[in-house]
PDB file of N, CA, C and O in Angstrom:
ATOM      1  N   UNK A  13      38.480 -25.216 -40.781  1.00  0.00           N
ATOM      2  CA  UNK A  13      38.209 -25.785 -39.479  1.00  0.00           C
ATOM      3  C   UNK A  13      36.867 -25.246 -38.976  1.00  0.00           C
ATOM      4  O   UNK A  13      36.614 -24.054 -39.006  1.00  0.00           O
ATOM      5  N   UNK A  14      36.016 -26.116 -38.513  1.00  0.00           N
ATOM      6  CA  UNK A  14      34.697 -25.730 -38.023  1.00  0.00           C
ATOM      7  C   UNK A  14      34.766 -25.429 -36.530  1.00  0.00           C
ATOM      8  O   UNK A  14      35.503 -26.060 -35.785  1.00  0.00           O
ATOM      9  N   UNK A  15      34.008 -24.438 -36.115  1.00  0.00           N
ATOM     10  CA  UNK A  15      33.935 -24.090 -34.699  1.00  0.00           C
ATOM     11  C   UNK A  15      32.749 -24.789 -34.065  1.00  0.00           C
ATOM     12  O   UNK A  15      31.685 -24.908 -34.674  1.00  0.00           O
ATOM     13  N   UNK A  16      32.931 -25.228 -32.859  1.00  0.00           N
ATOM     14  CA  UNK A  16      31.847 -25.887 -32.142  1.00  0.00           C
ATOM     15  C   UNK A  16      30.899 -24.830 -31.580  1.00  0.00           C
ATOM     16  O   UNK A  16      31.332 -23.864 -30.957  1.00  0.00           O
ATOM     17  N   UNK A  17      29.634 -25.008 -31.820  1.00  0.00           N
ATOM     18  CA  UNK A  17      28.629 -24.069 -31.328  1.00  0.00           C
ATOM     19  C   UNK A  17      28.427 -24.287 -29.833  1.00  0.00           C
ATOM     20  O   UNK A  17      28.257 -25.411 -29.375  1.00  0.00           O
ATOM     21  N   UNK A  18      28.457 -23.207 -29.074  1.00  0.00           N
ATOM     22  CA  UNK A  18      28.237 -23.304 -27.628  1.00  0.00           C
ATOM     23  C   UNK A  18      26.767 -23.131 -27.316  1.00  0.00           C
ATOM     24  O   UNK A  18      26.019 -22.515 -28.080  1.00  0.00           O
ATOM     25  N   UNK A  19      26.353 -23.629 -26.195  1.00  0.00           N
ATOM     26  CA  UNK A  19      24.955 -23.534 -25.772  1.00  0.00           C
ATOM     27  C   UNK A  19      24.722 -22.163 -25.146  1.00  0.00           C
ATOM     28  O   UNK A  19      24.980 -21.946 -23.971  1.00  0.00           O
ATOM     29  N   UNK A  20      24.219 -21.220 -25.934  1.00  0.00           N
ATOM     30  CA  UNK A  20      24.018 -19.847 -25.481  1.00  0.00           C
ATOM     31  C   UNK A  20      22.798 -19.736 -24.579  1.00  0.00           C
ATOM     32  O   UNK A  20      22.767 -18.954 -23.650  1.00  0.00           O
ATOM     33  N   UNK A  21      21.791 -20.554 -24.806  1.00  0.00           N
ATOM     34  CA  UNK A  21      20.538 -20.466 -24.057  1.00  0.00           C
ATOM     35  C   UNK A  21      20.768 -20.698 -22.574  1.00  0.00           C
ATOM     36  O   UNK A  21      20.260 -19.962 -21.734  1.00  0.00           O
ATOM     37  N   UNK A  22      21.530 -21.718 -22.214  1.00  0.00           N
ATOM     38  CA  UNK A  22      21.752 -22.005 -20.798  1.00  0.00           C
ATOM     39  C   UNK A  22      22.544 -20.897 -20.127  1.00  0.00           C
ATOM     40  O   UNK A  22      22.322 -20.580 -18.968  1.00  0.00           O
ATOM     41  N   UNK A  23      23.481 -20.281 -20.847  1.00  0.00           N
ATOM     42  CA  UNK A  23      24.255 -19.173 -20.274  1.00  0.00           C
ATOM     43  C   UNK A  23      23.376 -17.953 -20.035  1.00  0.00           C
ATOM     44  O   UNK A  23      23.535 -17.249 -19.059  1.00  0.00           O
ATOM     45  N   UNK A  24      22.438 -17.689 -20.939  1.00  0.00           N
ATOM     46  CA  UNK A  24      21.547 -16.544 -20.780  1.00  0.00           C
ATOM     47  C   UNK A  24      20.620 -16.736 -19.592  1.00  0.00           C
ATOM     48  O   UNK A  24      20.326 -15.793 -18.874  1.00  0.00           O
ATOM     49  N   UNK A  25      20.153 -17.951 -19.367  1.00  0.00           N
ATOM     50  CA  UNK A  25      19.247 -18.216 -18.251  1.00  0.00           C
ATOM     51  C   UNK A  25      19.955 -17.981 -16.921  1.00  0.00           C
ATOM     52  O   UNK A  25      19.353 -17.501 -15.970  1.00  0.00           O
ATOM     53  N   UNK A  26      21.243 -18.311 -16.845  1.00  0.00           N
ATOM     54  CA  UNK A  26      21.988 -18.100 -15.612  1.00  0.00           C
ATOM     55  C   UNK A  26      22.234 -16.624 -15.352  1.00  0.00           C
ATOM     56  O   UNK A  26      22.282 -16.185 -14.210  1.00  0.00           O
ATOM     57  N   UNK A  27      22.415 -15.840 -16.422  1.00  0.00           N
ATOM     58  CA  UNK A  27      22.756 -14.429 -16.294  1.00  0.00           C
ATOM     59  C   UNK A  27      21.541 -13.510 -16.366  1.00  0.00           C
ATOM     60  O   UNK A  27      21.701 -12.304 -16.398  1.00  0.00           O
ATOM     61  N   UNK A  28      20.361 -14.062 -16.395  1.00  0.00           N
ATOM     62  CA  UNK A  28      19.144 -13.258 -16.524  1.00  0.00           C
ATOM     63  C   UNK A  28      18.940 -12.399 -15.273  1.00  0.00           C
ATOM     64  O   UNK A  28      19.157 -12.842 -14.151  1.00  0.00           O
ATOM     65  N   UNK A  29      18.521 -11.177 -15.479  1.00  0.00           N
ATOM     66  CA  UNK A  29      18.331 -10.259 -14.364  1.00  0.00           C
ATOM     67  C   UNK A  29      17.103 -10.632 -13.544  1.00  0.00           C
ATOM     68  O   UNK A  29      16.230 -11.371 -14.000  1.00  0.00           O
ATOM     69  N   UNK A  30      17.042 -10.110 -12.343  1.00  0.00           N
ATOM     70  CA  UNK A  30      15.899 -10.362 -11.471  1.00  0.00           C
ATOM     71  C   UNK A  30      14.618  -9.823 -12.089  1.00  0.00           C
ATOM     72  O   UNK A  30      13.583 -10.478 -12.053  1.00  0.00           O
ATOM     73  N   UNK A  31      14.691  -8.629 -12.694  1.00  0.00           N
ATOM     74  CA  UNK A  31      13.497  -8.067 -13.322  1.00  0.00           C
ATOM     75  C   UNK A  31      13.047  -8.917 -14.514  1.00  0.00           C
ATOM     76  O   UNK A  31      11.855  -9.068 -14.764  1.00  0.00           O
ATOM     77  N   UNK A  32      14.000  -9.502 -15.235  1.00  0.00           N
ATOM     78  CA  UNK A  32      13.654 -10.378 -16.344  1.00  0.00           C
ATOM     79  C   UNK A  32      12.944 -11.629 -15.864  1.00  0.00           C
ATOM     80  O   UNK A  32      11.988 -12.095 -16.479  1.00  0.00           O
ATOM     81  N   UNK A  33      13.405 -12.180 -14.744  1.00  0.00           N
ATOM     82  CA  UNK A  33      12.764 -13.360 -14.177  1.00  0.00           C
ATOM     83  C   UNK A  33      11.362 -13.029 -13.687  1.00  0.00           C
ATOM     84  O   UNK A  33      10.425 -13.806 -13.877  1.00  0.00           O
ATOM     85  N   UNK A  34      11.208 -11.855 -13.045  1.00  0.00           N
ATOM     86  CA  UNK A  34       9.884 -11.447 -12.574  1.00  0.00           C
ATOM     87  C   UNK A  34       8.935 -11.236 -13.744  1.00  0.00           C
ATOM     88  O   UNK A  34       7.762 -11.611 -13.679  1.00  0.00           O
ATOM     89  N   UNK A  35       9.432 -10.621 -14.821  1.00  0.00           N
ATOM     90  CA  UNK A  35       8.588 -10.383 -15.992  1.00  0.00           C
ATOM     91  C   UNK A  35       8.118 -11.696 -16.592  1.00  0.00           C
ATOM     92  O   UNK A  35       6.948 -11.840 -16.954  1.00  0.00           O
ATOM     93  N   UNK A  36       9.017 -12.665 -16.679  1.00  0.00           N
ATOM     94  CA  UNK A  36       8.612 -13.970 -17.217  1.00  0.00           C
ATOM     95  C   UNK A  36       7.582 -14.628 -16.327  1.00  0.00           C
ATOM     96  O   UNK A  36       6.638 -15.247 -16.801  1.00  0.00           O
ATOM     97  N   UNK A  37       7.735 -14.476 -15.008  1.00  0.00           N
ATOM     98  CA  UNK A  37       6.773 -15.071 -14.083  1.00  0.00           C
ATOM     99  C   UNK A  37       5.404 -14.412 -14.221  1.00  0.00           C
ATOM    100  O   UNK A  37       4.373 -15.073 -14.208  1.00  0.00           O
ATOM    101  N   UNK A  38       5.387 -13.088 -14.366  1.00  0.00           N
ATOM    102  CA  UNK A  38       4.118 -12.359 -14.475  1.00  0.00           C
ATOM    103  C   UNK A  38       3.410 -12.675 -15.777  1.00  0.00           C
ATOM    104  O   UNK A  38       2.205 -12.883 -15.810  1.00  0.00           O
ATOM    105  N   UNK A  39       4.168 -12.730 -16.867  1.00  0.00           N
ATOM    106  CA  UNK A  39       3.565 -12.903 -18.176  1.00  0.00           C
ATOM    107  C   UNK A  39       3.578 -14.346 -18.661  1.00  0.00           C
ATOM    108  O   UNK A  39       3.273 -14.628 -19.805  1.00  0.00           O
ATOM    109  N   UNK A  40       3.906 -15.300 -17.795  1.00  0.00           N
ATOM    110  CA  UNK A  40       3.962 -16.702 -18.207  1.00  0.00           C
ATOM    111  C   UNK A  40       2.557 -17.272 -18.362  1.00  0.00           C
ATOM    112  O   UNK A  40       1.583 -16.758 -17.840  1.00  0.00           O
ATOM    113  N   UNK A  41       2.502 -18.385 -19.062  1.00  0.00           N
ATOM    114  CA  UNK A  41       1.208 -19.049 -19.292  1.00  0.00           C
ATOM    115  C   UNK A  41       0.708 -19.731 -18.023  1.00  0.00           C
ATOM    116  O   UNK A  41      -0.453 -20.108 -17.954  1.00  0.00           O
ATOM    117  N   UNK A  42       1.553 -19.901 -17.017  1.00  0.00           N
ATOM    118  CA  UNK A  42       1.150 -20.569 -15.786  1.00  0.00           C
ATOM    119  C   UNK A  42       0.266 -19.695 -14.904  1.00  0.00           C
ATOM    120  O   UNK A  42      -0.337 -20.191 -13.965  1.00  0.00           O
ATOM    121  N   UNK A  43       0.207 -18.425 -15.180  1.00  0.00           N
ATOM    122  CA  UNK A  43      -0.617 -17.514 -14.387  1.00  0.00           C
ATOM    123  C   UNK A  43      -2.088 -17.862 -14.591  1.00  0.00           C
ATOM    124  O   UNK A  43      -2.491 -18.366 -15.637  1.00  0.00           O
ATOM    125  N   UNK A  44      -2.910 -17.570 -13.575  1.00  0.00           N
ATOM    126  CA  UNK A  44      -4.326 -17.906 -13.692  1.00  0.00           C
ATOM    127  C   UNK A  44      -5.025 -17.089 -14.773  1.00  0.00           C
ATOM    128  O   UNK A  44      -6.001 -17.507 -15.337  1.00  0.00           O
ATOM    129  N   UNK A  45      -4.507 -15.903 -15.047  1.00  0.00           N
ATOM    130  CA  UNK A  45      -5.059 -15.063 -16.104  1.00  0.00           C
ATOM    131  C   UNK A  45      -3.916 -14.261 -16.702  1.00  0.00           C
ATOM    132  O   UNK A  45      -3.022 -13.820 -15.992  1.00  0.00           O
ATOM    133  N   UNK A  46      -3.940 -14.065 -18.006  1.00  0.00           N
ATOM    134  CA  UNK A  46      -2.873 -13.308 -18.652  1.00  0.00           C
ATOM    135  C   UNK A  46      -2.919 -11.859 -18.201  1.00  0.00           C
ATOM    136  O   UNK A  46      -3.979 -11.292 -17.972  1.00  0.00           O
ATOM    137  N   UNK A  47      -1.741 -11.249 -18.089  1.00  0.00           N
ATOM    138  CA  UNK A  47      -1.628  -9.848 -17.712  1.00  0.00           C
ATOM    139  C   UNK A  47      -1.592  -8.989 -18.969  1.00  0.00           C
ATOM    140  O   UNK A  47      -1.191  -9.429 -20.038  1.00  0.00           O
ATOM    141  N   UNK A  48      -2.011  -7.750 -18.828  1.00  0.00           N
ATOM    142  CA  UNK A  48      -1.985  -6.798 -19.921  1.00  0.00           C
ATOM    143  C   UNK A  48      -1.019  -5.689 -19.543  1.00  0.00           C
ATOM    144  O   UNK A  48      -1.148  -5.093 -18.460  1.00  0.00           O
ATOM    145  N   UNK A  49      -0.049  -5.415 -20.401  1.00  0.00           N
ATOM    146  CA  UNK A  49       0.900  -4.349 -20.158  1.00  0.00           C
ATOM    147  C   UNK A  49       0.244  -3.030 -20.544  1.00  0.00           C
ATOM    148  O   UNK A  49      -0.225  -2.865 -21.668  1.00  0.00           O
ATOM    149  N   UNK A  50       0.176  -2.100 -19.600  1.00  0.00           N
ATOM    150  CA  UNK A  50      -0.506  -0.833 -19.815  1.00  0.00           C
ATOM    151  C   UNK A  50       0.473   0.314 -19.620  1.00  0.00           C
ATOM    152  O   UNK A  50       1.311   0.268 -18.736  1.00  0.00           O
ATOM    153  N   UNK A  51       0.342   1.339 -20.430  1.00  0.00           N
ATOM    154  CA  UNK A  51       1.183   2.526 -20.269  1.00  0.00           C
ATOM    155  C   UNK A  51       0.298   3.747 -20.135  1.00  0.00           C
ATOM    156  O   UNK A  51      -0.817   3.806 -20.663  1.00  0.00           O
ATOM    157  N   UNK A  52       0.781   4.726 -19.389  1.00  0.00           N
ATOM    158  CA  UNK A  52       0.095   5.995 -19.252  1.00  0.00           C
ATOM    159  C   UNK A  52       1.115   7.040 -18.857  1.00  0.00           C
ATOM    160  O   UNK A  52       2.245   6.720 -18.500  1.00  0.00           O
ATOM    161  N   UNK A  53       0.737   8.298 -18.914  1.00  0.00           N
ATOM    162  CA  UNK A  53       1.666   9.391 -18.640  1.00  0.00           C
ATOM    163  C   UNK A  53       1.272  10.128 -17.376  1.00  0.00           C
ATOM    164  O   UNK A  53       0.088  10.323 -17.102  1.00  0.00           O
ATOM    165  N   UNK A  54       2.280  10.523 -16.609  1.00  0.00           N
ATOM    166  CA  UNK A  54       2.095  11.303 -15.388  1.00  0.00           C
ATOM    167  C   UNK A  54       3.145  12.398 -15.334  1.00  0.00           C
ATOM    168  O   UNK A  54       4.228  12.251 -15.897  1.00  0.00           O
ATOM    169  N   UNK A  55       2.819  13.456 -14.629  1.00  0.00           N
ATOM    170  CA  UNK A  55       3.836  14.459 -14.370  1.00  0.00           C
ATOM    171  C   UNK A  55       4.864  13.850 -13.429  1.00  0.00           C
ATOM    172  O   UNK A  55       4.505  13.103 -12.518  1.00  0.00           O
ATOM    173  N   UNK A  56       6.147  14.144 -13.614  1.00  0.00           N
ATOM    174  CA  UNK A  56       7.182  13.557 -12.748  1.00  0.00           C
ATOM    175  C   UNK A  56       6.966  13.841 -11.262  1.00  0.00           C
ATOM    176  O   UNK A  56       7.190  12.967 -10.420  1.00  0.00           O
ATOM    177  N   UNK A  57       6.499  15.029 -10.923  1.00  0.00           N
ATOM    178  CA  UNK A  57       6.297  15.365  -9.512  1.00  0.00           C
ATOM    179  C   UNK A  57       5.166  14.521  -8.905  1.00  0.00           C
ATOM    180  O   UNK A  57       5.264  14.070  -7.760  1.00  0.00           O
ATOM    181  N   UNK A  58       4.101  14.300  -9.673  1.00  0.00           N
ATOM    182  CA  UNK A  58       2.989  13.489  -9.175  1.00  0.00           C
ATOM    183  C   UNK A  58       3.417  12.033  -9.013  1.00  0.00           C
ATOM    184  O   UNK A  58       3.053  11.381  -8.043  1.00  0.00           O
ATOM    185  N   UNK A  59       4.230  11.539  -9.951  1.00  0.00           N
ATOM    186  CA  UNK A  59       4.721  10.165  -9.845  1.00  0.00           C
ATOM    187  C   UNK A  59       5.584  10.011  -8.597  1.00  0.00           C
ATOM    188  O   UNK A  59       5.484   9.007  -7.891  1.00  0.00           O
ATOM    189  N   UNK A  60       6.409  10.993  -8.304  1.00  0.00           N
ATOM    190  CA  UNK A  60       7.246  10.942  -7.100  1.00  0.00           C
ATOM    191  C   UNK A  60       6.388  10.890  -5.841  1.00  0.00           C
ATOM    192  O   UNK A  60       6.692  10.154  -4.897  1.00  0.00           O
ATOM    193  N   UNK A  61       5.294  11.665  -5.829  1.00  0.00           N
ATOM    194  CA  UNK A  61       4.382  11.646  -4.684  1.00  0.00           C
ATOM    195  C   UNK A  61       3.744  10.264  -4.523  1.00  0.00           C
ATOM    196  O   UNK A  61       3.656   9.740  -3.409  1.00  0.00           O
ATOM    197  N   UNK A  62       3.303   9.685  -5.635  1.00  0.00           N
ATOM    198  CA  UNK A  62       2.701   8.355  -5.581  1.00  0.00           C
ATOM    199  C   UNK A  62       3.717   7.308  -5.136  1.00  0.00           C
ATOM    200  O   UNK A  62       3.391   6.423  -4.338  1.00  0.00           O
ATOM    201  N   UNK A  63       4.940   7.401  -5.642  1.00  0.00           N
ATOM    202  CA  UNK A  63       5.983   6.456  -5.237  1.00  0.00           C
ATOM    203  C   UNK A  63       6.235   6.537  -3.735  1.00  0.00           C
ATOM    204  O   UNK A  63       6.439   5.508  -3.084  1.00  0.00           O
ATOM    205  N   UNK A  64       6.192   7.741  -3.185  1.00  0.00           N
ATOM    206  CA  UNK A  64       6.392   7.912  -1.742  1.00  0.00           C
ATOM    207  C   UNK A  64       5.252   7.250  -0.961  1.00  0.00           C
ATOM    208  O   UNK A  64       5.495   6.580   0.048  1.00  0.00           O
ATOM    209  N   UNK A  65       4.027   7.429  -1.413  1.00  0.00           N
ATOM    210  CA  UNK A  65       2.877   6.802  -0.754  1.00  0.00           C
ATOM    211  C   UNK A  65       2.988   5.282  -0.837  1.00  0.00           C
ATOM    212  O   UNK A  65       2.807   4.579   0.160  1.00  0.00           O
ATOM    213  N   UNK A  66       3.300   4.770  -2.026  1.00  0.00           N
ATOM    214  CA  UNK A  66       3.427   3.321  -2.196  1.00  0.00           C
ATOM    215  C   UNK A  66       4.567   2.770  -1.351  1.00  0.00           C
ATOM    216  O   UNK A  66       4.449   1.682  -0.779  1.00  0.00           O
ATOM    217  N   UNK A  67       5.657   3.512  -1.263  1.00  0.00           N
ATOM    218  CA  UNK A  67       6.794   3.078  -0.451  1.00  0.00           C
ATOM    219  C   UNK A  67       6.410   2.991   1.019  1.00  0.00           C
ATOM    220  O   UNK A  67       6.803   2.065   1.722  1.00  0.00           O
ATOM    221  N   UNK A  68       5.608   3.955   1.493  1.00  0.00           N
ATOM    222  CA  UNK A  68       5.124   3.917   2.879  1.00  0.00           C
ATOM    223  C   UNK A  68       4.262   2.680   3.133  1.00  0.00           C
ATOM    224  O   UNK A  68       4.214   2.164   4.249  1.00  0.00           O
ATOM    225  N   UNK A  69       3.579   2.211   2.094  1.00  0.00           N
ATOM    226  CA  UNK A  69       2.747   1.016   2.197  1.00  0.00           C
ATOM    227  C   UNK A  69       3.562  -0.259   1.991  1.00  0.00           C
ATOM    228  O   UNK A  69       3.025  -1.366   2.090  1.00  0.00           O
ATOM    229  N   UNK A  70       4.849  -0.108   1.656  1.00  0.00           N
ATOM    230  CA  UNK A  70       5.691  -1.269   1.403  1.00  0.00           C
ATOM    231  C   UNK A  70       5.487  -1.861   0.023  1.00  0.00           C
ATOM    232  O   UNK A  70       5.724  -3.048  -0.186  1.00  0.00           O
ATOM    233  N   UNK A  71       5.027  -1.034  -0.915  1.00  0.00           N
ATOM    234  CA  UNK A  71       4.747  -1.499  -2.271  1.00  0.00           C
ATOM    235  C   UNK A  71       5.658  -0.819  -3.274  1.00  0.00           C
ATOM    236  O   UNK A  71       6.028   0.339  -3.093  1.00  0.00           O
ATOM    237  N   UNK A  72       5.992  -1.522  -4.323  1.00  0.00           N
ATOM    238  CA  UNK A  72       6.702  -0.925  -5.442  1.00  0.00           C
ATOM    239  C   UNK A  72       5.715  -0.179  -6.329  1.00  0.00           C
ATOM    240  O   UNK A  72       4.507  -0.134  -6.062  1.00  0.00           O
ATOM    241  N   UNK A  73       6.234   0.394  -7.405  1.00  0.00           N
ATOM    242  CA  UNK A  73       5.389   1.190  -8.296  1.00  0.00           C
ATOM    243  C   UNK A  73       4.239   0.360  -8.877  1.00  0.00           C
ATOM    244  O   UNK A  73       3.073   0.733  -8.760  1.00  0.00           O
ATOM    245  N   UNK A  74       4.531  -0.756  -9.507  1.00  0.00           N
ATOM    246  CA  UNK A  74       3.487  -1.552 -10.164  1.00  0.00           C
ATOM    247  C   UNK A  74       2.474  -2.105  -9.171  1.00  0.00           C
ATOM    248  O   UNK A  74       1.267  -2.036  -9.406  1.00  0.00           O
ATOM    249  N   UNK A  75       2.966  -2.635  -8.063  1.00  0.00           N
ATOM    250  CA  UNK A  75       2.056  -3.174  -7.048  1.00  0.00           C
ATOM    251  C   UNK A  75       1.189  -2.068  -6.463  1.00  0.00           C
ATOM    252  O   UNK A  75       0.009  -2.279  -6.185  1.00  0.00           O
ATOM    253  N   UNK A  76       1.764  -0.882  -6.284  1.00  0.00           N
ATOM    254  CA  UNK A  76       1.003   0.246  -5.762  1.00  0.00           C
ATOM    255  C   UNK A  76      -0.108   0.679  -6.700  1.00  0.00           C
ATOM    256  O   UNK A  76      -1.230   0.961  -6.265  1.00  0.00           O
ATOM    257  N   UNK A  77       0.196   0.729  -7.983  1.00  0.00           N
ATOM    258  CA  UNK A  77      -0.824   1.111  -8.969  1.00  0.00           C
ATOM    259  C   UNK A  77      -1.939   0.064  -8.999  1.00  0.00           C
ATOM    260  O   UNK A  77      -3.123   0.412  -9.002  1.00  0.00           O
ATOM    261  N   UNK A  78      -1.575  -1.225  -8.983  1.00  0.00           N
ATOM    262  CA  UNK A  78      -2.603  -2.273  -8.965  1.00  0.00           C
ATOM    263  C   UNK A  78      -3.459  -2.179  -7.707  1.00  0.00           C
ATOM    264  O   UNK A  78      -4.694  -2.288  -7.760  1.00  0.00           O
ATOM    265  N   UNK A  79      -2.809  -1.939  -6.562  1.00  0.00           N
ATOM    266  CA  UNK A  79      -3.532  -1.803  -5.305  1.00  0.00           C
ATOM    267  C   UNK A  79      -4.501  -0.617  -5.364  1.00  0.00           C
ATOM    268  O   UNK A  79      -5.667  -0.738  -4.973  1.00  0.00           O
ATOM    269  N   UNK A  80      -4.017   0.523  -5.853  1.00  0.00           N
ATOM    270  CA  UNK A  80      -4.864   1.715  -5.931  1.00  0.00           C
ATOM    271  C   UNK A  80      -6.065   1.485  -6.848  1.00  0.00           C
ATOM    272  O   UNK A  80      -7.189   1.889  -6.523  1.00  0.00           O
ATOM    273  N   UNK A  81      -5.839   0.819  -7.972  1.00  0.00           N
ATOM    274  CA  UNK A  81      -6.953   0.545  -8.890  1.00  0.00           C
ATOM    275  C   UNK A  81      -7.965  -0.404  -8.270  1.00  0.00           C
ATOM    276  O   UNK A  81      -9.181  -0.208  -8.423  1.00  0.00           O
ATOM    277  N   UNK A  82      -7.496  -1.422  -7.565  1.00  0.00           N
ATOM    278  CA  UNK A  82      -8.417  -2.352  -6.905  1.00  0.00           C
ATOM    279  C   UNK A  82      -9.241  -1.645  -5.839  1.00  0.00           C
ATOM    280  O   UNK A  82     -10.456  -1.866  -5.716  1.00  0.00           O
ATOM    281  N   UNK A  83      -8.598  -0.785  -5.042  1.00  0.00           N
ATOM    282  CA  UNK A  83      -9.318  -0.052  -4.006  1.00  0.00           C
ATOM    283  C   UNK A  83     -10.330   0.920  -4.614  1.00  0.00           C
ATOM    284  O   UNK A  83     -11.441   1.057  -4.121  1.00  0.00           O
ATOM    285  N   UNK A  84      -9.961   1.581  -5.692  1.00  0.00           N
ATOM    286  CA  UNK A  84     -10.872   2.484  -6.387  1.00  0.00           C
ATOM    287  C   UNK A  84     -12.088   1.702  -6.894  1.00  0.00           C
ATOM    288  O   UNK A  84     -13.232   2.136  -6.751  1.00  0.00           O
ATOM    289  N   UNK A  85     -11.831   0.528  -7.468  1.00  0.00           N
ATOM    290  CA  UNK A  85     -12.922  -0.284  -7.998  1.00  0.00           C
ATOM    291  C   UNK A  85     -13.844  -0.761  -6.881  1.00  0.00           C
ATOM    292  O   UNK A  85     -15.060  -0.768  -7.020  1.00  0.00           O
ATOM    293  N   UNK A  86     -13.266  -1.139  -5.733  1.00  0.00           N
ATOM    294  CA  UNK A  86     -14.092  -1.558  -4.585  1.00  0.00           C
ATOM    295  C   UNK A  86     -15.002  -0.431  -4.133  1.00  0.00           C
ATOM    296  O   UNK A  86     -16.179  -0.643  -3.812  1.00  0.00           O
ATOM    297  N   UNK A  87     -14.455   0.779  -4.109  1.00  0.00           N
ATOM    298  CA  UNK A  87     -15.209   1.920  -3.593  1.00  0.00           C
ATOM    299  C   UNK A  87     -16.258   2.419  -4.576  1.00  0.00           C
ATOM    300  O   UNK A  87     -17.370   2.764  -4.194  1.00  0.00           O
ATOM    301  N   UNK A  88     -15.918   2.471  -5.858  1.00  0.00           N
ATOM    302  CA  UNK A  88     -16.794   3.087  -6.855  1.00  0.00           C
ATOM    303  C   UNK A  88     -17.359   2.109  -7.884  1.00  0.00           C
ATOM    304  O   UNK A  88     -18.109   2.507  -8.764  1.00  0.00           O
ATOM    305  N   UNK A  89     -17.020   0.843  -7.793  1.00  0.00           N
ATOM    306  CA  UNK A  89     -17.453  -0.128  -8.793  1.00  0.00           C
ATOM    307  C   UNK A  89     -18.944  -0.430  -8.761  1.00  0.00           C
ATOM    308  O   UNK A  89     -19.512  -0.815  -9.764  1.00  0.00           O
ATOM    309  N   UNK A  90     -19.583  -0.264  -7.636  1.00  0.00           N
ATOM    310  CA  UNK A  90     -21.004  -0.598  -7.511  1.00  0.00           C
ATOM    311  C   UNK A  90     -21.922   0.550  -7.892  1.00  0.00           C
ATOM    312  O   UNK A  90     -23.133   0.396  -7.849  1.00  0.00           O
ATOM    313  N   UNK A  91     -21.399   1.691  -8.226  1.00  0.00           N
ATOM    314  CA  UNK A  91     -22.234   2.875  -8.539  1.00  0.00           C
ATOM    315  C   UNK A  91     -22.740   2.847  -9.931  1.00  0.00           C
ATOM    316  O   UNK A  91     -22.279   2.541 -10.884  1.00  0.00           O
TER     317      UNK A  91
END
């Protein structure tokens, strides 16, 4: 007896996490420019301090890092 194959793709799309949906939106081809995933290392205490600053600004970790880099570039990019 053969088993009927179920549509797994549609079930996965319904159960996809919020972070998964955000990642697809960020890295999708519809974006005006492709994003580059970057990694770096920080001391845990320094990261906690940065997270607190970003939280005060109403930003998450990634948005805070992007904001800080943009501000740094504005200030020092013309030198």
